[in-house]
Coordinates of C-alpha atoms and ligand atoms in Angstrom, one line a residue:
M396 CA 120.0 49.2 144.1
P397 CA 123.9 49.8 145.3
Y398 CA 124.1 52.3 148.4
K399 CA 125.5 55.8 147.2
S400 CA 127.5 58.1 148.8
D401 CA 128.0 61.6 148.8
K402 CA 131.5 60.9 150.8
P403 CA 135.1 60.9 148.9
A404 CA 135.5 57.3 149.8
A405 CA 137.3 56.3 152.7
V406 CA 141.2 55.9 152.6
T407 CA 142.7 52.4 152.6
T408 CA 146.2 50.9 153.0
T409 CA 145.8 49.7 149.2
Q410 CA 145.3 53.7 148.1
L411 CA 148.6 54.8 150.3
A412 CA 150.2 52.1 148.1
L413 CA 148.6 53.8 144.8
M414 CA 149.7 56.8 145.3
K415 CA 152.8 55.7 146.2
Q416 CA 152.7 54.9 142.2
K417 CA 151.3 57.5 141.3
G418 CA 152.9 59.7 143.5
V419 CA 150.5 61.2 144.1
K420 CA 151.7 62.7 148.3
I421 CA 150.3 61.9 151.5
A422 CA 149.1 64.5 154.3
A423 CA 149.2 62.6 157.7
L424 CA 148.0 64.3 161.1
T425 CA 147.6 63.4 165.0
A426 CA 144.5 63.7 166.9
Y427 CA 143.6 62.2 169.9
D428 CA 140.1 63.3 169.9
A429 CA 137.0 63.2 168.1
P430 CA 137.0 67.4 166.8
T431 CA 140.2 66.8 166.2
A432 CA 139.8 64.2 164.0
A433 CA 136.5 66.2 162.7
L434 CA 138.3 68.5 161.7
V435 CA 141.5 66.8 160.5
N436 CA 139.1 64.6 158.0
E437 CA 137.7 67.8 156.7
A438 CA 141.4 69.1 156.6
G439 CA 142.0 66.3 153.6
A440 CA 144.5 64.0 155.4
D441 CA 144.3 60.8 154.4
V442 CA 145.3 59.3 157.6
V443 CA 145.1 60.5 161.2
L444 CA 147.6 58.7 163.5
V445 CA 146.6 58.5 167.6
G446 CA 150.5 58.9 168.3
D447 CA 151.6 58.2 171.7
S448 CA 152.7 61.9 171.6
V449 CA 149.3 62.3 173.4
G450 CA 151.6 61.1 176.5
M451 CA 153.5 64.8 175.9
V452 CA 150.7 66.4 174.0
K453 CA 147.9 66.4 176.0
L454 CA 148.7 64.3 179.4
G455 CA 151.9 66.2 180.3
Y456 CA 154.3 62.9 180.1
E457 CA 158.5 64.3 179.8
N458 CA 158.4 61.8 176.8
T459 CA 156.2 58.5 175.2
I460 CA 157.9 55.6 177.5
P461 CA 154.3 56.0 180.4
V462 CA 151.4 56.1 178.0
T463 CA 149.5 53.0 178.7
L464 CA 147.4 50.6 176.6
E465 CA 144.4 52.0 178.5
E466 CA 145.0 55.9 177.2
I467 CA 145.7 55.0 173.6
L468 CA 141.9 53.2 174.2
H469 CA 140.0 56.1 175.0
H470 CA 141.5 58.3 172.2
V471 CA 141.3 55.9 169.8
K472 CA 137.6 55.4 170.9
A473 CA 137.3 59.6 170.4
V474 CA 139.1 59.9 167.4
K475 CA 136.7 56.9 165.8
R476 CA 134.1 58.8 166.7
G477 CA 135.5 62.4 164.5
N478 CA 136.8 59.9 162.2
S479 CA 135.2 60.3 158.7
R480 CA 137.4 59.5 156.0
A481 CA 141.5 58.8 157.2
L482 CA 143.1 55.6 157.9
L483 CA 142.9 55.9 161.7
V484 CA 146.2 54.7 162.7
A485 CA 147.1 54.1 166.0
D486 CA 150.3 53.7 167.7
M487 CA 150.6 50.5 170.1
P488 CA 152.5 52.4 173.3
Y489 CA 155.8 50.6 175.1
L490 CA 155.7 47.6 176.4
S491 CA 152.5 46.5 175.0
Y492 CA 154.1 44.9 171.6
E493 CA 157.5 43.7 172.7
V494 CA 157.0 41.4 175.5
D495 CA 155.2 38.0 173.6
L496 CA 154.0 37.6 170.2
K497 CA 150.8 36.9 172.2
E498 CA 150.5 40.3 173.9
A499 CA 150.9 42.2 170.9
V500 CA 148.7 40.3 169.3
R501 CA 145.9 41.1 171.9
N502 CA 146.7 44.6 172.4
A503 CA 146.7 45.3 168.3
G504 CA 143.6 43.5 168.7
R505 CA 142.2 45.7 171.1
L506 CA 142.8 48.7 169.6
V507 CA 140.6 47.0 166.3
K508 CA 138.0 45.4 167.4
E509 CA 137.6 48.0 170.9
G510 CA 139.3 51.1 169.9
G511 CA 137.9 51.0 166.6
A512 CA 141.3 51.2 164.8
Q513 CA 142.4 50.5 161.0
A514 CA 146.0 49.5 161.4
V515 CA 148.8 50.3 164.3
K516 CA 151.9 52.0 164.5
L517 CA 155.5 50.0 165.8
E518 CA 158.6 52.1 166.4
G519 CA 161.9 49.4 165.6
G520 CA 163.3 47.4 162.8
L521 CA 164.4 44.0 162.1
E522 CA 163.6 43.2 166.1
I523 CA 159.6 43.7 165.1
A524 CA 159.8 42.3 161.9
P525 CA 157.5 38.7 163.7
V526 CA 155.5 40.9 165.8
I527 CA 154.2 42.5 162.6
K528 CA 154.1 39.5 160.4
E529 CA 152.3 38.1 163.4
L530 CA 149.5 40.8 163.6
L531 CA 149.2 40.2 159.9
K532 CA 147.3 37.0 160.5
I533 CA 144.5 38.4 162.7
N534 CA 144.7 41.3 159.7
V535 CA 145.8 44.2 161.7
P536 CA 147.4 46.2 158.6
V537 CA 151.3 47.7 160.2
M538 CA 152.5 51.1 159.9
A539 CA 156.6 51.2 161.1
H540 CA 158.9 53.7 162.6
L541 CA 162.1 54.8 161.8
G542 CA 164.9 56.8 162.6
L543 CA 164.2 58.8 165.8
T544 CA 162.2 56.5 167.4
P545 CA 160.8 57.8 171.0
Q546 CA 159.6 55.4 172.5
A547 CA 163.7 54.5 172.7
V548 CA 164.6 57.5 174.2
H549 CA 166.8 56.2 177.0
R550 CA 169.0 53.9 174.3
L551 CA 168.9 56.6 172.0
G552 CA 170.5 59.0 174.9
G553 CA 167.7 62.2 173.5
F554 CA 165.9 63.1 170.7
K555 CA 168.2 63.4 168.4
V556 CA 168.7 63.3 164.8
Q557 CA 169.4 59.4 163.4
G558 CA 171.1 57.9 160.7
R559 CA 173.8 60.4 159.9
K560 CA 176.8 58.1 160.1
P561 CA 177.0 55.8 157.3
Q562 CA 176.8 52.8 159.2
D563 CA 173.5 53.6 161.2
A564 CA 172.2 55.0 157.8
E565 CA 172.8 51.9 155.7
K566 CA 171.0 49.7 159.1
M567 CA 168.1 52.0 159.2
L568 CA 168.4 50.8 155.1
T569 CA 168.5 47.5 156.0
D570 CA 165.8 47.7 159.0
A571 CA 163.2 48.9 156.1
K572 CA 163.8 46.5 153.8
I573 CA 162.9 44.1 156.2
L574 CA 159.9 45.9 157.2
E575 CA 158.7 45.7 154.2
G576 CA 159.6 42.5 153.7
A577 CA 157.4 41.3 157.0
G578 CA 154.4 43.1 155.3
A579 CA 154.6 46.6 156.6
F580 CA 152.0 48.7 154.3
A581 CA 153.9 52.3 155.5
V582 CA 157.0 53.6 157.5
V583 CA 157.2 56.0 159.8
L584 CA 160.6 58.6 159.2
E585 CA 161.6 60.1 162.2
C586 CA 164.3 63.0 162.4
I587 CA 167.1 62.0 159.7
P588 CA 169.2 63.4 157.4
S589 CA 167.3 64.0 153.9
A590 CA 169.3 62.2 151.9
L591 CA 168.6 59.5 153.5
A592 CA 165.1 59.4 153.7
R593 CA 165.1 59.6 149.9
E594 CA 167.4 56.8 149.5
I595 CA 165.0 54.7 151.4
T596 CA 162.1 55.8 149.4
R597 CA 163.2 55.2 146.4
K598 CA 164.6 51.4 147.7
L599 CA 160.8 50.5 149.0
S600 CA 158.2 50.2 146.8
I601 CA 155.8 50.9 150.9
P602 CA 155.3 54.7 151.2
T603 CA 157.4 56.7 153.7
I604 CA 156.3 59.1 155.8
G605 CA 158.3 61.5 156.5
I606 CA 158.8 64.0 160.4
G607 CA 161.9 65.5 160.5
A608 CA 163.4 63.5 157.1
G609 CA 162.9 65.7 154.0
P610 CA 160.7 66.6 150.9
H611 CA 161.6 63.4 149.7
C612 CA 159.6 60.8 151.1
D613 CA 155.8 60.0 149.7
G614 CA 154.1 61.0 152.3
Q615 CA 154.6 63.4 156.3
V616 CA 153.4 63.3 159.5
L617 CA 153.4 66.4 161.7
V618 CA 152.0 66.9 165.4
S619 CA 148.3 68.6 164.9
D620 CA 149.0 70.6 168.4
D621 CA 152.5 72.1 166.3
V622 CA 150.3 72.7 162.9
W623 CA 148.4 74.8 164.6
G624 CA 150.8 76.7 167.6
L625 CA 149.5 75.4 170.7
G626 CA 152.9 74.8 172.2
E627 CA 154.7 77.0 174.3
G628 CA 158.0 78.3 173.5
A629 CA 159.8 77.5 169.8
P630 CA 159.0 75.1 167.5
L631 CA 161.4 72.3 166.9
K632 CA 163.6 72.9 163.1
F633 CA 161.2 70.9 161.7
V634 CA 157.8 71.8 163.0
K635 CA 155.6 74.6 160.6
R636 CA 153.7 76.4 162.6
Y637 CA 150.7 76.8 160.0
A638 CA 148.6 79.4 162.8
D639 CA 150.2 80.6 165.9
L640 CA 146.2 79.9 168.5
R641 CA 148.5 79.4 171.7
P642 CA 148.3 83.6 171.9
V643 CA 144.6 83.7 170.9
M644 CA 144.0 80.7 173.4
L645 CA 145.8 82.5 176.4
K646 CA 144.3 86.2 175.5
A647 CA 140.5 85.1 175.5
A648 CA 141.0 82.6 178.7
A649 CA 142.3 85.7 179.5
A650 CA 140.1 88.0 179.4
Y651 CA 137.3 85.8 180.3
C652 CA 139.1 85.5 183.9
R653 CA 139.0 89.5 184.1
E654 CA 135.5 89.8 183.4
V655 CA 134.4 87.8 185.9
K656 CA 136.5 89.1 188.5
D657 CA 135.4 92.3 188.1
G658 CA 131.5 91.3 187.5
A659 CA 131.7 91.9 183.4
F660 CA 130.4 88.1 182.5
P661 CA 127.7 86.6 182.6
A662 CA 125.6 90.0 180.7
A663 CA 121.8 90.1 180.5
E664 CA 121.5 88.3 177.6
H665 CA 123.6 85.6 179.0
A666 CA 121.5 84.8 182.2
F667 CA 117.7 83.2 181.8
E668 CA 114.4 84.9 182.7
S669 CA 112.3 82.5 185.8
A670 CA 109.0 81.7 183.8
P671 CA 106.2 83.9 184.0
A672 CA 103.7 84.0 187.0
A673 CA 100.2 81.5 185.6
K674 CA 97.6 83.8 184.9
T675 CA 95.1 83.7 188.0
A676 CA 91.5 83.5 187.1
Ligands
KIV1412 O1 153.0 59.3 167.9 C1 153.4 59.9 166.8 O2 152.3 61.3 167.1 C2 154.1 59.8 166.3 C3 154.7 60.8 164.5 C4 155.0 61.9 165.5 C5 154.8 59.6 164.4 O3 154.9 59.0 166.1

Protein backbone atom coordinates (compact mmCIF):
# COMPACT_ATOMS: atom_id res chain seq x y z
CA MET A 1 0.00 0.00 0.00
CA PRO A 2 1.49 3.39 -0.93
CA TYR A 3 2.51 5.67 1.87
CA LYS A 4 -0.05 8.41 2.40
CA SER A 5 0.59 11.71 4.07
CA ASP A 6 -1.50 14.81 4.72
CA LYS A 7 1.63 16.93 4.58
CA PRO A 8 2.05 19.08 1.45
CA ALA A 9 4.76 17.63 -0.79
CA ALA A 10 8.25 18.83 0.01
CA VAL A 11 9.56 21.54 -2.31
CA THR A 12 12.28 20.49 -4.76
CA THR A 13 14.49 22.38 -7.18
CA THR A 14 12.37 20.96 -10.02
CA GLN A 15 9.24 22.41 -8.45
CA LEU A 16 10.89 25.83 -8.23
CA ALA A 17 11.61 25.65 -11.98
CA LEU A 18 7.96 24.73 -12.61
CA MET A 19 6.83 27.63 -10.43
CA LYS A 20 8.77 29.99 -12.69
CA GLN A 21 7.22 28.45 -15.80
CA LYS A 22 3.71 28.81 -14.34
CA GLY A 23 4.34 32.33 -13.01
CA VAL A 24 3.86 31.24 -9.38
CA LYS A 25 6.03 33.43 -7.14
CA ILE A 26 8.57 31.77 -4.84
CA ALA A 27 8.68 32.88 -1.19
CA ALA A 28 11.99 32.38 0.63
CA LEU A 29 12.97 33.32 4.18
CA THR A 30 16.04 32.80 6.31
CA ALA A 31 16.03 30.71 9.48
CA TYR A 32 18.86 29.89 11.83
CA ASP A 33 17.20 27.65 14.43
CA ALA A 34 14.63 24.86 14.69
CA PRO A 35 11.59 26.81 16.01
CA THR A 36 12.05 29.55 13.41
CA ALA A 37 12.36 26.94 10.67
CA ALA A 38 9.12 25.33 11.85
CA LEU A 39 7.37 28.71 11.91
CA VAL A 40 8.62 29.70 8.47
CA ASN A 41 7.38 26.36 7.10
CA GLU A 42 3.99 26.80 8.75
CA ALA A 43 3.83 30.27 7.19
CA GLY A 44 4.19 28.70 3.73
CA ALA A 45 7.76 29.52 2.68
CA ASP A 46 8.97 27.49 -0.31
CA VAL A 47 12.65 27.91 0.50
CA VAL A 48 14.32 28.22 3.89
CA LEU A 49 17.80 29.68 3.68
CA VAL A 50 20.41 29.28 6.38
CA GLY A 51 22.19 32.41 5.23
CA ASP A 52 25.61 33.53 6.35
CA SER A 53 23.63 36.60 7.44
CA VAL A 54 23.51 34.53 10.66
CA GLY A 55 26.89 36.13 11.36
CA MET A 56 25.43 39.62 11.47
CA VAL A 57 21.92 38.80 12.69
CA LYS A 58 22.74 36.30 15.46
CA LEU A 59 26.49 36.11 16.06
CA GLY A 60 27.30 39.81 16.37
CA TYR A 61 29.83 40.00 13.52
CA GLU A 62 30.21 43.24 11.58
CA ASN A 63 29.79 41.43 8.24
CA THR A 64 29.47 37.88 6.93
CA ILE A 65 33.18 37.29 6.30
CA PRO A 66 34.10 35.74 9.69
CA VAL A 67 31.35 33.09 9.49
CA THR A 68 32.86 29.59 9.45
CA LEU A 69 31.66 26.34 7.94
CA GLU A 70 31.26 24.89 11.45
CA GLU A 71 28.99 27.79 12.42
CA ILE A 72 26.80 27.37 9.33
CA LEU A 73 26.73 23.61 9.88
CA HIS A 74 25.57 24.06 13.48
CA HIS A 75 22.66 26.25 12.31
CA VAL A 76 21.80 24.03 9.33
CA LYS A 77 21.44 21.03 11.66
CA ALA A 78 19.06 23.02 13.87
CA VAL A 79 17.00 24.26 10.91
CA LYS A 80 16.82 20.74 9.50
CA ARG A 81 15.15 19.61 12.76
CA GLY A 82 12.44 22.26 12.40
CA ASN A 83 12.02 22.05 8.64
CA SER A 84 9.22 20.05 7.06
CA ARG A 85 8.29 21.22 3.57
CA ALA A 86 10.57 24.01 2.35
CA LEU A 87 13.71 23.42 0.29
CA LEU A 88 16.58 23.77 2.77
CA VAL A 89 19.42 25.82 1.28
CA ALA A 90 22.67 26.42 3.17
CA ASP A 91 25.03 29.29 2.45
CA MET A 92 28.64 28.33 1.85
CA PRO A 93 30.62 30.84 3.91
CA TYR A 94 33.58 32.91 2.74
CA LEU A 95 36.68 30.80 1.97
CA SER A 96 34.80 27.51 2.05
CA TYR A 97 34.62 27.22 -1.77
CA GLU A 98 37.20 29.61 -3.26
CA VAL A 99 40.51 27.90 -2.45
CA ASP A 100 40.18 24.75 -4.52
CA LEU A 101 37.52 22.50 -5.95
CA LYS A 102 38.31 19.57 -3.62
CA GLU A 103 37.78 21.75 -0.57
CA ALA A 104 34.55 23.14 -2.04
CA VAL A 105 33.28 19.60 -2.66
CA ARG A 106 34.19 18.47 0.86
CA ASN A 107 32.55 21.51 2.47
CA ALA A 108 29.34 21.43 0.40
CA GLY A 109 29.15 17.68 0.95
CA ARG A 110 29.35 18.18 4.72
CA LEU A 111 26.48 20.70 4.65
CA VAL A 112 24.37 18.11 2.83
CA LYS A 113 25.54 14.93 4.57
CA GLU A 114 25.97 16.16 8.15
CA GLY A 115 23.66 19.16 8.11
CA GLY A 116 20.79 17.86 5.99
CA ALA A 117 20.87 20.77 3.51
CA GLN A 118 19.22 20.02 0.16
CA ALA A 119 21.19 22.65 -1.75
CA VAL A 120 23.92 25.22 -1.19
CA LYS A 121 24.24 28.89 -2.14
CA LEU A 122 27.44 30.46 -3.46
CA GLU A 123 28.23 34.10 -4.17
CA GLY A 124 29.85 35.17 -7.44
CA GLY A 125 29.67 35.08 -11.23
CA LEU A 126 31.86 33.50 -13.90
CA GLU A 127 34.52 32.53 -11.32
CA ILE A 128 32.21 30.11 -9.47
CA ALA A 129 31.01 28.27 -12.61
CA PRO A 130 33.66 25.50 -12.19
CA VAL A 131 32.58 25.06 -8.54
CA ILE A 132 28.93 24.68 -9.54
CA LYS A 133 29.88 22.00 -12.10
CA GLU A 134 31.99 20.15 -9.53
CA LEU A 135 29.24 20.21 -6.89
CA LEU A 136 26.72 18.87 -9.37
CA LYS A 137 29.05 15.89 -9.88
CA ILE A 138 28.41 14.96 -6.23
CA ASN A 139 24.70 15.77 -6.61
CA VAL A 140 24.64 19.03 -4.68
CA PRO A 141 22.28 21.56 -6.31
CA VAL A 142 23.57 25.13 -6.31
CA MET A 143 21.77 28.44 -5.91
CA ALA A 144 23.93 31.30 -7.20
CA HIS A 145 24.03 34.86 -5.83
CA LEU A 146 24.78 38.01 -7.88
CA GLY A 147 24.67 41.77 -7.32
CA LEU A 148 25.52 42.90 -3.83
CA THR A 149 27.40 39.84 -2.67
CA PRO A 150 28.16 40.56 1.00
CA GLN A 151 31.25 38.31 1.09
CA ALA A 152 32.81 40.80 -1.40
CA VAL A 153 32.02 43.83 0.78
CA HIS A 154 35.65 45.02 0.91
CA ARG A 155 36.08 44.87 -2.87
CA LEU A 156 32.71 46.52 -3.43
CA GLY A 157 33.57 49.29 -0.96
CA GLY A 158 30.49 48.76 1.21
CA PHE A 159 26.94 47.48 1.04
CA LYS A 160 25.93 49.37 -2.13
CA VAL A 161 23.47 48.89 -4.98
CA GLN A 162 25.19 47.05 -7.87
CA GLY A 163 24.72 47.04 -11.65
CA ARG A 164 23.72 50.67 -12.10
CA LYS A 165 26.32 51.40 -14.79
CA PRO A 166 25.56 49.89 -18.24
CA GLN A 167 28.85 47.93 -18.35
CA ASP A 168 28.20 46.48 -14.85
CA ALA A 169 24.64 45.55 -15.81
CA GLU A 170 25.93 43.88 -18.99
CA LYS A 171 28.49 41.88 -17.00
CA MET A 172 25.86 40.77 -14.48
CA LEU A 173 23.59 39.54 -17.26
CA THR A 174 26.49 37.63 -18.84
CA ASP A 175 27.41 36.15 -15.44
CA ALA A 176 23.80 35.10 -14.84
CA LYS A 177 23.74 33.24 -18.18
CA ILE A 178 27.06 31.56 -17.35
CA LEU A 179 25.76 30.46 -13.93
CA GLU A 180 22.64 29.03 -15.55
CA GLY A 181 24.83 27.25 -18.12
CA ALA A 182 27.01 25.82 -15.34
CA GLY A 183 23.91 24.24 -13.80
CA ALA A 184 22.72 26.59 -11.03
CA PHE A 185 19.04 25.89 -10.27
CA ALA A 186 18.28 29.50 -9.19
CA VAL A 187 20.02 32.80 -8.69
CA VAL A 188 19.63 35.35 -5.91
CA LEU A 189 19.78 38.95 -7.15
CA GLU A 190 20.65 41.30 -4.31
CA CYS A 191 20.37 45.09 -4.39
CA ILE A 192 20.24 45.75 -8.11
CA PRO A 193 17.98 48.06 -10.15
CA SER A 194 14.51 46.63 -10.85
CA ALA A 195 14.93 47.00 -14.63
CA LEU A 196 18.11 44.91 -14.58
CA ALA A 197 16.45 42.25 -12.40
CA ARG A 198 13.55 42.14 -14.88
CA GLU A 199 15.92 41.67 -17.81
CA ILE A 200 17.89 38.90 -16.07
CA THR A 201 14.63 37.22 -15.01
CA ARG A 202 13.36 37.31 -18.59
CA LYS A 203 16.56 35.96 -20.10
CA LEU A 204 17.02 33.05 -17.68
CA SER A 205 15.02 29.85 -17.60
CA ILE A 206 15.99 29.26 -13.93
CA PRO A 207 14.18 31.27 -11.22
CA THR A 208 15.57 34.54 -9.91
CA ILE A 209 15.05 35.28 -6.21
CA GLY A 210 15.28 38.97 -5.43
CA ILE A 211 16.25 40.92 -2.34
CA GLY A 212 16.29 44.63 -3.00
CA ALA A 213 15.85 43.82 -6.70
CA GLY A 214 12.27 44.98 -7.25
CA PRO A 215 9.06 43.16 -8.12
CA HIS A 216 9.96 41.40 -11.38
CA CYS A 217 11.97 38.48 -9.95
CA ASP A 218 10.44 35.00 -9.84
CA GLY A 219 10.61 35.06 -6.06
CA GLN A 220 11.70 37.09 -3.08
CA VAL A 221 13.87 36.42 -0.05
CA LEU A 222 14.19 38.40 3.17
CA VAL A 223 16.07 37.90 6.40
CA SER A 224 13.36 36.67 8.79
CA ASP A 225 14.50 38.92 11.66
CA ASP A 226 13.89 41.89 9.34
CA VAL A 227 10.38 40.62 8.56
CA TRP A 228 9.41 40.53 12.21
CA GLY A 229 11.24 43.73 13.09
CA LEU A 230 13.88 42.47 15.48
CA GLY A 231 16.63 44.83 14.33
CA GLU A 232 17.57 48.10 15.98
CA GLY A 233 17.02 51.35 14.08
CA ALA A 234 15.31 51.96 10.76
CA PRO A 235 15.11 49.04 8.32
CA LEU A 236 17.04 49.07 5.04
CA LYS A 237 15.13 50.53 2.05
CA PHE A 238 14.32 47.14 0.52
CA VAL A 239 13.06 45.59 3.76
CA LYS A 240 9.40 45.53 4.63
CA ARG A 241 8.74 45.02 8.34
CA TYR A 242 5.61 42.92 8.74
CA ALA A 243 5.75 43.26 12.53
CA ASP A 244 7.57 45.36 15.10
CA LEU A 245 8.58 42.76 17.65
CA ARG A 246 11.70 44.36 19.14
CA PRO A 247 9.80 46.86 21.31
CA VAL A 248 7.40 44.07 22.38
CA MET A 249 10.31 41.84 23.44
CA LEU A 250 12.09 44.72 25.14
CA LYS A 251 8.98 45.61 27.12
CA ALA A 252 8.52 42.00 28.25
CA ALA A 253 12.18 41.61 29.28
CA ALA A 254 12.13 44.94 31.16
CA ALA A 255 8.91 43.97 32.98
CA TYR A 256 10.51 40.67 34.03
CA CYS A 257 13.64 42.42 35.34
CA ARG A 258 11.50 44.92 37.29
CA GLU A 259 9.35 42.18 38.83
CA VAL A 260 12.37 40.12 39.86
CA LYS A 261 13.90 43.14 41.56
CA ASP A 262 10.72 44.20 43.37
CA GLY A 263 9.78 40.61 44.32
CA ALA A 264 6.56 40.42 42.23
CA PHE A 265 7.96 37.41 40.31
CA PRO A 266 7.77 34.54 41.02
CA ALA A 267 4.30 34.61 42.58
CA ALA A 268 2.73 31.68 44.48
CA GLU A 269 1.36 30.16 41.24
CA HIS A 270 4.88 29.85 39.82
CA ALA A 271 6.23 28.01 42.89
CA PHE A 272 6.14 24.36 43.99
CA GLU A 273 4.87 23.04 47.34
CA SER A 274 6.77 20.44 49.35
CA ALA A 275 5.44 16.87 49.22
CA PRO A 276 2.62 16.35 51.76
CA ALA A 277 3.93 14.79 54.99
CA ALA A 278 3.82 10.97 54.96
CA LYS A 279 0.98 9.52 57.11
CA THR A 280 2.12 7.71 60.25
CA ALA A 281 0.22 4.66 61.53
O1 LIG B 1 22.89 35.41 3.97
C1 LIG B 1 21.73 35.61 3.60
O2 LIG B 1 20.78 35.62 4.41
C2 LIG B 1 21.51 35.86 2.18
C3 LIG B 1 20.17 36.37 1.77
C4 LIG B 1 19.90 37.70 2.31
C5 LIG B 1 19.99 36.30 0.31
O3 LIG B 1 22.38 35.67 1.41
